[in-house]
């Protein structure tokens, strides 16, 4: 029989549950930076898993030495990545230093006049407009100080995050067996096997996925590099590498990479004739990049992504598209790993569901 006491107890339990969930969510929000560090460390562990396995089984490294070797490898890789951009920055700075500012000013005046004539506008004297508006008196130069402080804080935060990620990754690699044993003690006995199986399959599939992603980026990098070398682009290696890394962002990344390649190409040709040299070479490189993206989107990306996580290419496309519409660029990046985790968990806990059976047929 439902009484007022039962109703009041139910209401109190519901309120307590809502408060408990709210506190947990608030706590997770407060430590979101730590959660990001943990996620990045887990991804690094998954990527390094075959390398660590090789060090332990083939070279007979201890867990600690294998973890140290892996971290040193990641650090050297990051340093090499940074050093790649030094020649690009120097060359672009040299190109800008050789820029003929007088010629550029004359071209700007001609463009301004053509614009005015086309739209039947009166002559716009920009210098008088700036002087009359007294814009310099309205500028708040404290913004420059704030900008410098924000840059310094960003660099400090990035350095702290980098050290934290490498520190966490070291112990994830070194003590992964200990973590597994302790997890078995904590897990409930009735679902222990299902959870362990889910973690094992997720680890296997995500390792394959991230290795497949590296393979895909390597293919794209080689194709980009060939295009840039054919048309004689300066710093072809660095530009191809940077544009390939941007391919991590599905669908949007290649567009950004193409625009970036076009800009860097135009900057590298500053001083040449625009119509006969700069514009044609830029157009050729853009067309070449679009052909590479067509190959990647229709051949390498669907095959590598679908094979690595045992999903149909159309399934991968739809999940990435939905995640991008819902959660933006971040959603597009994490869509496939997250969807793979959900499929594995669903198969372990709901193996008789018809939808789950169809979606997890190849897992």
mmCIF file of N, CA, C and O in Angstrom, residues 56-146:
data_model
loop_
_atom_site.group_PDB
_atom_site.id
_atom_site.type_symbol
_atom_site.label_atom_id
_atom_site.label_comp_id
_atom_site.label_asym_id
_atom_site.label_seq_id
_atom_site.Cartn_x
_atom_site.Cartn_y
_atom_site.Cartn_z
ATOM 1 N N UNK A 56 59.814 -5.705 -24.557
ATOM 2 C CA UNK A 56 59.761 -6.691 -23.478
ATOM 3 C C UNK A 56 60.014 -8.115 -23.964
ATOM 4 O O UNK A 56 60.767 -8.871 -23.342
ATOM 5 N N UNK A 57 59.389 -8.471 -25.093
ATOM 6 C CA UNK A 57 59.463 -9.859 -25.552
ATOM 7 C C UNK A 57 60.709 -10.147 -26.386
ATOM 8 O O UNK A 57 61.338 -11.191 -26.205
ATOM 9 N N UNK A 58 61.079 -9.243 -27.271
ATOM 10 C CA UNK A 58 62.206 -9.489 -28.167
ATOM 11 C C UNK A 58 63.538 -9.059 -27.559
ATOM 12 O O UNK A 58 64.547 -9.770 -27.682
ATOM 13 N N UNK A 59 63.552 -7.886 -26.930
ATOM 14 C CA UNK A 59 64.796 -7.367 -26.370
ATOM 15 C C UNK A 59 64.944 -7.633 -24.880
ATOM 16 O O UNK A 59 65.956 -7.256 -24.278
ATOM 17 N N UNK A 60 63.921 -8.253 -24.274
ATOM 18 C CA UNK A 60 63.950 -8.656 -22.865
ATOM 19 C C UNK A 60 64.156 -7.473 -21.912
ATOM 20 O O UNK A 60 64.839 -7.575 -20.897
ATOM 21 N N UNK A 61 63.549 -6.341 -22.251
ATOM 22 C CA UNK A 61 63.613 -5.179 -21.362
ATOM 23 C C UNK A 61 62.698 -5.411 -20.163
ATOM 24 O O UNK A 61 61.657 -6.062 -20.280
ATOM 25 N N UNK A 62 63.078 -4.854 -19.024
ATOM 26 C CA UNK A 62 62.191 -4.865 -17.871
ATOM 27 C C UNK A 62 61.071 -3.843 -18.098
ATOM 28 O O UNK A 62 61.158 -2.990 -18.993
ATOM 29 N N UNK A 63 60.026 -3.922 -17.283
ATOM 30 C CA UNK A 63 58.892 -2.988 -17.435
ATOM 31 C C UNK A 63 59.330 -1.544 -17.271
ATOM 32 O O UNK A 63 58.923 -0.657 -18.032
ATOM 33 N N UNK A 64 60.192 -1.307 -16.287
ATOM 34 C CA UNK A 64 60.657 0.063 -16.032
ATOM 35 C C UNK A 64 61.499 0.584 -17.184
ATOM 36 O O UNK A 64 61.312 1.721 -17.658
ATOM 37 N N UNK A 65 62.434 -0.242 -17.662
ATOM 38 C CA UNK A 65 63.314 0.203 -18.746
ATOM 39 C C UNK A 65 62.537 0.386 -20.046
ATOM 40 O O UNK A 65 62.812 1.300 -20.829
ATOM 41 N N UNK A 66 61.554 -0.487 -20.283
ATOM 42 C CA UNK A 66 60.714 -0.347 -21.475
ATOM 43 C C UNK A 66 59.907 0.947 -21.408
ATOM 44 O O UNK A 66 59.741 1.649 -22.422
ATOM 45 N N UNK A 67 59.394 1.268 -20.206
ATOM 46 C CA UNK A 67 58.624 2.504 -20.044
ATOM 47 C C UNK A 67 59.510 3.729 -20.247
ATOM 48 O O UNK A 67 59.115 4.690 -20.925
ATOM 49 N N UNK A 68 60.738 3.701 -19.695
ATOM 50 C CA UNK A 68 61.667 4.827 -19.854
ATOM 51 C C UNK A 68 62.030 5.006 -21.329
ATOM 52 O O UNK A 68 62.039 6.133 -21.857
ATOM 53 N N UNK A 69 62.328 3.900 -22.005
ATOM 54 C CA UNK A 69 62.680 3.956 -23.431
ATOM 55 C C UNK A 69 61.543 4.544 -24.250
ATOM 56 O O UNK A 69 61.760 5.366 -25.154
ATOM 57 N N UNK A 70 60.317 4.150 -23.949
ATOM 58 C CA UNK A 70 59.154 4.654 -24.685
ATOM 59 C C UNK A 70 58.961 6.145 -24.460
ATOM 60 O O UNK A 70 58.692 6.894 -25.420
ATOM 61 N N UNK A 71 59.094 6.608 -23.226
ATOM 62 C CA UNK A 71 58.935 8.031 -22.922
ATOM 63 C C UNK A 71 60.026 8.849 -23.612
ATOM 64 O O UNK A 71 59.757 9.920 -24.182
ATOM 65 N N UNK A 72 61.265 8.352 -23.576
ATOM 66 C CA UNK A 72 62.368 9.055 -24.264
ATOM 67 C C UNK A 72 62.090 9.136 -25.761
ATOM 68 O O UNK A 72 62.329 10.171 -26.398
ATOM 69 N N UNK A 73 61.555 8.060 -26.314
ATOM 70 C CA UNK A 73 61.208 8.050 -27.743
ATOM 71 C C UNK A 73 60.154 9.107 -28.054
ATOM 72 O O UNK A 73 60.268 9.845 -29.042
ATOM 73 N N UNK A 74 59.119 9.208 -27.217
ATOM 74 C CA UNK A 74 58.073 10.218 -27.416
ATOM 75 C C UNK A 74 58.652 11.632 -27.317
ATOM 76 O O UNK A 74 58.288 12.527 -28.094
ATOM 77 N N UNK A 75 59.540 11.852 -26.349
ATOM 78 C CA UNK A 75 60.146 13.175 -26.169
ATOM 79 C C UNK A 75 60.990 13.553 -27.381
ATOM 80 O O UNK A 75 60.911 14.687 -27.884
ATOM 81 N N UNK A 76 61.813 12.611 -27.860
ATOM 82 C CA UNK A 76 62.634 12.875 -29.040
ATOM 83 C C UNK A 76 61.762 13.139 -30.265
ATOM 84 O O UNK A 76 62.076 14.006 -31.096
ATOM 85 N N UNK A 77 60.657 12.408 -30.365
ATOM 86 C CA UNK A 77 59.730 12.613 -31.474
ATOM 87 C C UNK A 77 59.122 14.008 -31.427
ATOM 88 O O UNK A 77 58.993 14.686 -32.455
ATOM 89 N N UNK A 78 58.766 14.461 -30.226
ATOM 90 C CA UNK A 78 58.187 15.792 -30.064
ATOM 91 C C UNK A 78 59.216 16.877 -30.387
ATOM 92 O O UNK A 78 58.903 17.866 -31.064
ATOM 93 N N UNK A 79 60.459 16.692 -29.922
ATOM 94 C CA UNK A 79 61.521 17.657 -30.227
ATOM 95 C C UNK A 79 61.765 17.725 -31.732
ATOM 96 O O UNK A 79 61.914 18.811 -32.309
ATOM 97 N N UNK A 80 61.809 16.559 -32.366
ATOM 98 C CA UNK A 80 61.979 16.528 -33.817
ATOM 99 C C UNK A 80 60.841 17.230 -34.533
ATOM 100 O O UNK A 80 61.057 17.939 -35.529
ATOM 101 N N UNK A 81 59.619 17.048 -34.023
ATOM 102 C CA UNK A 81 58.452 17.706 -34.608
ATOM 103 C C UNK A 81 58.579 19.225 -34.530
ATOM 104 O O UNK A 81 58.278 19.952 -35.481
ATOM 105 N N UNK A 82 59.071 19.725 -33.388
ATOM 106 C CA UNK A 82 59.235 21.174 -33.212
ATOM 107 C C UNK A 82 60.343 21.702 -34.122
ATOM 108 O O UNK A 82 60.207 22.750 -34.772
ATOM 109 N N UNK A 83 61.460 20.965 -34.185
ATOM 110 C CA UNK A 83 62.595 21.410 -34.995
ATOM 111 C C UNK A 83 62.263 21.431 -36.488
ATOM 112 O O UNK A 83 62.905 22.156 -37.258
ATOM 113 N N UNK A 84 61.281 20.632 -36.896
ATOM 114 C CA UNK A 84 60.881 20.622 -38.302
ATOM 115 C C UNK A 84 60.423 22.001 -38.769
ATOM 116 O O UNK A 84 60.605 22.370 -39.936
ATOM 117 N N UNK A 85 59.824 22.765 -37.848
ATOM 118 C CA UNK A 85 59.208 24.028 -38.236
ATOM 119 C C UNK A 85 60.192 25.193 -38.217
ATOM 120 O O UNK A 85 59.853 26.277 -38.684
ATOM 121 N N UNK A 86 61.385 24.977 -37.669
ATOM 122 C CA UNK A 86 62.366 26.064 -37.627
ATOM 123 C C UNK A 86 62.754 26.529 -39.031
ATOM 124 O O UNK A 86 62.728 27.742 -39.320
ATOM 125 N N UNK A 87 63.126 25.612 -39.962
ATOM 126 C CA UNK A 87 63.455 26.076 -41.326
ATOM 127 C C UNK A 87 62.284 26.775 -42.014
ATOM 128 O O UNK A 87 62.482 27.745 -42.749
ATOM 129 N N UNK A 88 61.053 26.278 -41.770
ATOM 130 C CA UNK A 88 59.882 26.909 -42.388
ATOM 131 C C UNK A 88 59.702 28.331 -41.897
ATOM 132 O O UNK A 88 59.469 29.256 -42.685
ATOM 133 N N UNK A 89 59.843 28.545 -40.587
ATOM 134 C CA UNK A 89 59.674 29.885 -40.011
ATOM 135 C C UNK A 89 60.763 30.825 -40.526
ATOM 136 O O UNK A 89 60.497 31.982 -40.878
ATOM 137 N N UNK A 90 62.006 30.317 -40.574
ATOM 138 C CA UNK A 90 63.118 31.156 -41.038
ATOM 139 C C UNK A 90 62.927 31.557 -42.500
ATOM 140 O O UNK A 90 63.104 32.723 -42.877
ATOM 141 N N UNK A 91 62.545 30.588 -43.346
ATOM 142 C CA UNK A 91 62.377 30.886 -44.775
ATOM 143 C C UNK A 91 61.244 31.870 -45.005
ATOM 144 O O UNK A 91 61.356 32.784 -45.835
ATOM 145 N N UNK A 92 60.123 31.703 -44.262
ATOM 146 C CA UNK A 92 59.012 32.647 -44.443
ATOM 147 C C UNK A 92 59.378 34.037 -43.935
ATOM 148 O O UNK A 92 58.959 35.045 -44.529
ATOM 149 N N UNK A 93 60.176 34.095 -42.870
ATOM 150 C CA UNK A 93 60.630 35.397 -42.371
ATOM 151 C C UNK A 93 61.530 36.070 -43.402
ATOM 152 O O UNK A 93 61.444 37.283 -43.629
ATOM 153 N N UNK A 94 62.401 35.282 -44.048
ATOM 154 C CA UNK A 94 63.265 35.842 -45.091
ATOM 155 C C UNK A 94 62.441 36.344 -46.273
ATOM 156 O O UNK A 94 62.733 37.397 -46.847
ATOM 157 N N UNK A 95 61.417 35.575 -46.635
ATOM 158 C CA UNK A 95 60.559 36.004 -47.748
ATOM 159 C C UNK A 95 59.866 37.319 -47.449
ATOM 160 O O UNK A 95 59.767 38.210 -48.301
ATOM 161 N N UNK A 96 59.388 37.454 -46.222
ATOM 162 C CA UNK A 96 58.708 38.694 -45.840
ATOM 163 C C UNK A 96 59.681 39.868 -45.759
ATOM 164 O O UNK A 96 59.318 41.017 -46.048
ATOM 165 N N UNK A 97 60.931 39.579 -45.361
ATOM 166 C CA UNK A 97 61.920 40.654 -45.265
ATOM 167 C C UNK A 97 62.317 41.189 -46.636
ATOM 168 O O UNK A 97 62.743 42.336 -46.771
ATOM 169 N N UNK A 98 62.185 40.330 -47.681
ATOM 170 C CA UNK A 98 62.509 40.742 -49.043
ATOM 171 C C UNK A 98 61.316 41.378 -49.761
ATOM 172 O O UNK A 98 61.417 41.705 -50.942
ATOM 173 N N UNK A 99 60.219 41.520 -49.055
ATOM 174 C CA UNK A 99 59.011 42.037 -49.688
ATOM 175 C C UNK A 99 59.185 43.507 -50.098
ATOM 176 O O UNK A 99 59.666 44.330 -49.320
ATOM 177 N N UNK A 100 58.807 43.813 -51.325
ATOM 178 C CA UNK A 100 58.865 45.185 -51.848
ATOM 179 C C UNK A 100 57.620 45.933 -51.387
ATOM 180 O O UNK A 100 56.558 45.841 -52.010
ATOM 181 N N UNK A 101 57.757 46.665 -50.306
ATOM 182 C CA UNK A 101 56.588 47.331 -49.715
ATOM 183 C C UNK A 101 56.052 48.434 -50.616
ATOM 184 O O UNK A 101 54.844 48.697 -50.641
ATOM 185 N N UNK A 102 56.958 49.136 -51.348
ATOM 186 C CA UNK A 102 56.494 50.200 -52.250
ATOM 187 C C UNK A 102 55.617 49.631 -53.359
ATOM 188 O O UNK A 102 54.558 50.186 -53.686
ATOM 189 N N UNK A 103 56.067 48.512 -53.934
ATOM 190 C CA UNK A 103 55.276 47.873 -54.985
ATOM 191 C C UNK A 103 53.950 47.378 -54.440
ATOM 192 O O UNK A 103 52.902 47.490 -55.091
ATOM 193 N N UNK A 104 53.980 46.832 -53.227
ATOM 194 C CA UNK A 104 52.749 46.338 -52.603
ATOM 195 C C UNK A 104 51.767 47.480 -52.364
ATOM 196 O O UNK A 104 50.559 47.330 -52.555
ATOM 197 N N UNK A 105 52.297 48.648 -51.958
ATOM 198 C CA UNK A 105 51.436 49.806 -51.714
ATOM 199 C C UNK A 105 50.791 50.285 -53.012
ATOM 200 O O UNK A 105 49.606 50.636 -53.037
ATOM 201 N N UNK A 106 51.565 50.290 -54.104
ATOM 202 C CA UNK A 106 51.018 50.698 -55.391
ATOM 203 C C UNK A 106 49.914 49.746 -55.856
ATOM 204 O O UNK A 106 48.877 50.169 -56.359
ATOM 205 N N UNK A 107 50.159 48.439 -55.653
ATOM 206 C CA UNK A 107 49.138 47.459 -56.022
ATOM 207 C C UNK A 107 47.875 47.652 -55.201
ATOM 208 O O UNK A 107 46.751 47.528 -55.712
ATOM 209 N N UNK A 108 48.046 47.969 -53.920
ATOM 210 C CA UNK A 108 46.881 48.201 -53.057
ATOM 211 C C UNK A 108 46.083 49.412 -53.526
ATOM 212 O O UNK A 108 44.847 49.401 -53.534
ATOM 213 N N UNK A 109 46.796 50.475 -53.961
ATOM 214 C CA UNK A 109 46.117 51.696 -54.446
ATOM 215 C C UNK A 109 45.333 51.390 -55.717
ATOM 216 O O UNK A 109 44.189 51.846 -55.897
ATOM 217 N N UNK A 110 45.925 50.594 -56.600
ATOM 218 C CA UNK A 110 45.230 50.228 -57.836
ATOM 219 C C UNK A 110 43.981 49.401 -57.550
ATOM 220 O O UNK A 110 42.920 49.618 -58.144
ATOM 221 N N UNK A 111 44.109 48.451 -56.623
ATOM 222 C CA UNK A 111 42.955 47.632 -56.246
ATOM 223 C C UNK A 111 41.868 48.507 -55.632
ATOM 224 O O UNK A 111 40.671 48.333 -55.899
ATOM 225 N N UNK A 112 42.289 49.474 -54.808
ATOM 226 C CA UNK A 112 41.335 50.382 -54.162
ATOM 227 C C UNK A 112 40.564 51.181 -55.211
ATOM 228 O O UNK A 112 39.341 51.330 -55.144
ATOM 229 N N UNK A 113 41.283 51.685 -56.235
ATOM 230 C CA UNK A 113 40.625 52.483 -57.276
ATOM 231 C C UNK A 113 39.666 51.630 -58.108
ATOM 232 O O UNK A 113 38.553 52.071 -58.431
ATOM 233 N N UNK A 114 40.102 50.413 -58.453
ATOM 234 C CA UNK A 114 39.218 49.511 -59.202
ATOM 235 C C UNK A 114 37.964 49.197 -58.402
ATOM 236 O O UNK A 114 36.849 49.125 -58.952
ATOM 237 N N UNK A 115 38.123 49.028 -57.110
ATOM 238 C CA UNK A 115 36.983 48.732 -56.235
ATOM 239 C C UNK A 115 36.018 49.908 -56.210
ATOM 240 O O UNK A 115 34.793 49.743 -56.284
ATOM 241 N N UNK A 116 36.565 51.118 -56.103
ATOM 242 C CA UNK A 116 35.734 52.327 -56.066
ATOM 243 C C UNK A 116 34.985 52.522 -57.386
ATOM 244 O O UNK A 116 33.797 52.863 -57.405
ATOM 245 N N UNK A 117 35.694 52.334 -58.502
ATOM 246 C CA UNK A 117 35.068 52.515 -59.815
ATOM 247 C C UNK A 117 33.972 51.483 -60.061
ATOM 248 O O UNK A 117 32.921 51.792 -60.639
ATOM 249 N N UNK A 118 34.211 50.261 -59.624
ATOM 250 C CA UNK A 118 33.248 49.193 -59.864
ATOM 251 C C UNK A 118 31.949 49.432 -59.103
ATOM 252 O O UNK A 118 30.847 49.217 -59.619
ATOM 253 N N UNK A 119 32.070 49.927 -57.863
ATOM 254 C CA UNK A 119 30.885 50.135 -57.018
ATOM 255 C C UNK A 119 30.437 51.597 -57.004
ATOM 256 O O UNK A 119 29.579 51.971 -56.203
ATOM 257 N N UNK A 120 31.039 52.440 -57.895
ATOM 258 C CA UNK A 120 30.668 53.867 -57.978
ATOM 259 C C UNK A 120 30.768 54.563 -56.628
ATOM 260 O O UNK A 120 29.873 55.300 -56.198
ATOM 261 N N UNK A 121 31.870 54.319 -55.937
ATOM 262 C CA UNK A 121 32.090 54.939 -54.635
ATOM 263 C C UNK A 121 32.970 56.167 -54.773
ATOM 264 O O UNK A 121 33.786 56.267 -55.694
ATOM 265 N N UNK A 122 32.807 57.097 -53.846
ATOM 266 C CA UNK A 122 33.701 58.247 -53.801
ATOM 267 C C UNK A 122 35.059 57.796 -53.266
ATOM 268 O O UNK A 122 35.175 56.785 -52.602
ATOM 269 N N UNK A 123 36.073 58.587 -53.562
ATOM 270 C CA UNK A 123 37.425 58.215 -53.136
ATOM 271 C C UNK A 123 37.488 58.160 -51.608
ATOM 272 O O UNK A 123 37.049 59.083 -50.917
ATOM 273 N N UNK A 124 38.036 57.073 -51.118
ATOM 274 C CA UNK A 124 38.164 56.882 -49.678
ATOM 275 C C UNK A 124 39.608 57.142 -49.260
ATOM 276 O O UNK A 124 40.510 56.409 -49.669
ATOM 277 N N UNK A 125 39.811 58.192 -48.499
ATOM 278 C CA UNK A 125 41.150 58.484 -47.993
ATOM 279 C C UNK A 125 41.287 57.835 -46.619
ATOM 280 O O UNK A 125 40.846 58.378 -45.609
ATOM 281 N N UNK A 126 41.919 56.658 -46.600
ATOM 282 C CA UNK A 126 41.992 55.885 -45.353
ATOM 283 C C UNK A 126 42.835 56.596 -44.296
ATOM 284 O O UNK A 126 42.556 56.500 -43.098
ATOM 285 N N UNK A 127 43.891 57.297 -44.740
ATOM 286 C CA UNK A 127 44.725 57.992 -43.758
ATOM 287 C C UNK A 127 43.945 59.094 -43.047
ATOM 288 O O UNK A 127 44.053 59.258 -41.828
ATOM 289 N N UNK A 128 43.124 59.854 -43.820
ATOM 290 C CA UNK A 128 42.313 60.914 -43.193
ATOM 291 C C UNK A 128 41.259 60.323 -42.269
ATOM 292 O O UNK A 128 40.975 60.855 -41.194
ATOM 293 N N UNK A 129 40.681 59.208 -42.715
ATOM 294 C CA UNK A 129 39.676 58.562 -41.874
ATOM 295 C C UNK A 129 40.265 58.127 -40.544
ATOM 296 O O UNK A 129 39.669 58.313 -39.479
ATOM 297 N N UNK A 130 41.446 57.540 -40.599
ATOM 298 C CA UNK A 130 42.091 57.106 -39.362
ATOM 299 C C UNK A 130 42.434 58.293 -38.470
ATOM 300 O O UNK A 130 42.287 58.244 -37.246
ATOM 301 N N UNK A 131 42.895 59.399 -39.120
ATOM 302 C CA UNK A 131 43.281 60.572 -38.337
ATOM 303 C C UNK A 131 42.072 61.228 -37.681
ATOM 304 O O UNK A 131 42.105 61.606 -36.513
ATOM 305 N N UNK A 132 40.977 61.361 -38.453
ATOM 306 C CA UNK A 132 39.774 62.005 -37.920
ATOM 307 C C UNK A 132 39.097 61.174 -36.844
ATOM 308 O O UNK A 132 38.478 61.706 -35.930
ATOM 309 N N UNK A 133 39.188 59.860 -36.962
ATOM 310 C CA UNK A 133 38.527 59.009 -35.976
ATOM 311 C C UNK A 133 39.271 58.966 -34.656
ATOM 312 O O UNK A 133 38.730 58.521 -33.641
ATOM 313 N N UNK A 134 40.540 59.478 -34.644
ATOM 314 C CA UNK A 134 41.359 59.469 -33.429
ATOM 315 C C UNK A 134 41.369 58.084 -32.786
ATOM 316 O O UNK A 134 41.203 57.921 -31.580
ATOM 317 N N UNK A 135 41.564 57.094 -33.656
ATOM 318 C CA UNK A 135 41.480 55.717 -33.173
ATOM 319 C C UNK A 135 42.609 55.386 -32.203
ATOM 320 O O UNK A 135 42.444 54.583 -31.279
ATOM 321 N N UNK A 136 43.781 56.033 -32.400
ATOM 322 C CA UNK A 136 44.909 55.723 -31.515
ATOM 323 C C UNK A 136 44.643 56.170 -30.084
ATOM 324 O O UNK A 136 45.121 55.544 -29.132
ATOM 325 N N UNK A 137 43.875 57.241 -29.925
ATOM 326 C CA UNK A 137 43.574 57.715 -28.575
ATOM 327 C C UNK A 137 42.609 56.796 -27.846
ATOM 328 O O UNK A 137 42.496 56.844 -26.625
ATOM 329 N N UNK A 138 41.889 55.979 -28.623
ATOM 330 C CA UNK A 138 40.904 55.088 -28.014
ATOM 331 C C UNK A 138 41.463 53.692 -27.752
ATOM 332 O O UNK A 138 40.774 52.845 -27.198
ATOM 333 N N UNK A 139 42.689 53.454 -28.211
ATOM 334 C CA UNK A 139 43.269 52.135 -28.000
ATOM 335 C C UNK A 139 43.672 51.948 -26.547
ATOM 336 O O UNK A 139 44.247 52.846 -25.920
ATOM 337 N N UNK A 140 43.385 50.813 -26.015
ATOM 338 C CA UNK A 140 43.771 50.466 -24.649
ATOM 339 C C UNK A 140 44.977 49.536 -24.736
ATOM 340 O O UNK A 140 44.842 48.346 -25.035
ATOM 341 N N UNK A 141 46.165 50.079 -24.471
ATOM 342 C CA UNK A 141 47.390 49.298 -24.637
ATOM 343 C C UNK A 141 47.577 48.263 -23.528
ATOM 344 O O UNK A 141 48.513 47.470 -23.564
ATOM 345 N N UNK A 142 46.708 48.286 -22.528
ATOM 346 C CA UNK A 142 46.782 47.244 -21.497
ATOM 347 C C UNK A 142 46.439 45.882 -22.071
ATOM 348 O O UNK A 142 46.796 44.845 -21.497
ATOM 349 N N UNK A 143 45.753 45.884 -23.245
ATOM 350 C CA UNK A 143 45.442 44.606 -23.889
ATOM 351 C C UNK A 143 46.708 43.872 -24.306
ATOM 352 O O UNK A 143 46.750 42.646 -24.302
ATOM 353 N N UNK A 144 47.741 44.645 -24.689
ATOM 354 C CA UNK A 144 48.992 44.008 -25.089
ATOM 355 C C UNK A 144 49.625 43.287 -23.904
ATOM 356 O O UNK A 144 50.139 42.176 -24.035
ATOM 357 N N UNK A 145 49.576 43.923 -22.734
ATOM 358 C CA UNK A 145 50.105 43.283 -21.530
ATOM 359 C C UNK A 145 49.311 42.033 -21.188
ATOM 360 O O UNK A 145 49.880 40.988 -20.846
ATOM 361 N N UNK A 146 47.994 42.143 -21.295
ATOM 362 C CA UNK A 146 47.147 40.976 -21.017
ATOM 363 C C UNK A 146 47.423 39.846 -22.006
ATOM 364 O O UNK A 146 47.449 38.670 -21.640
#
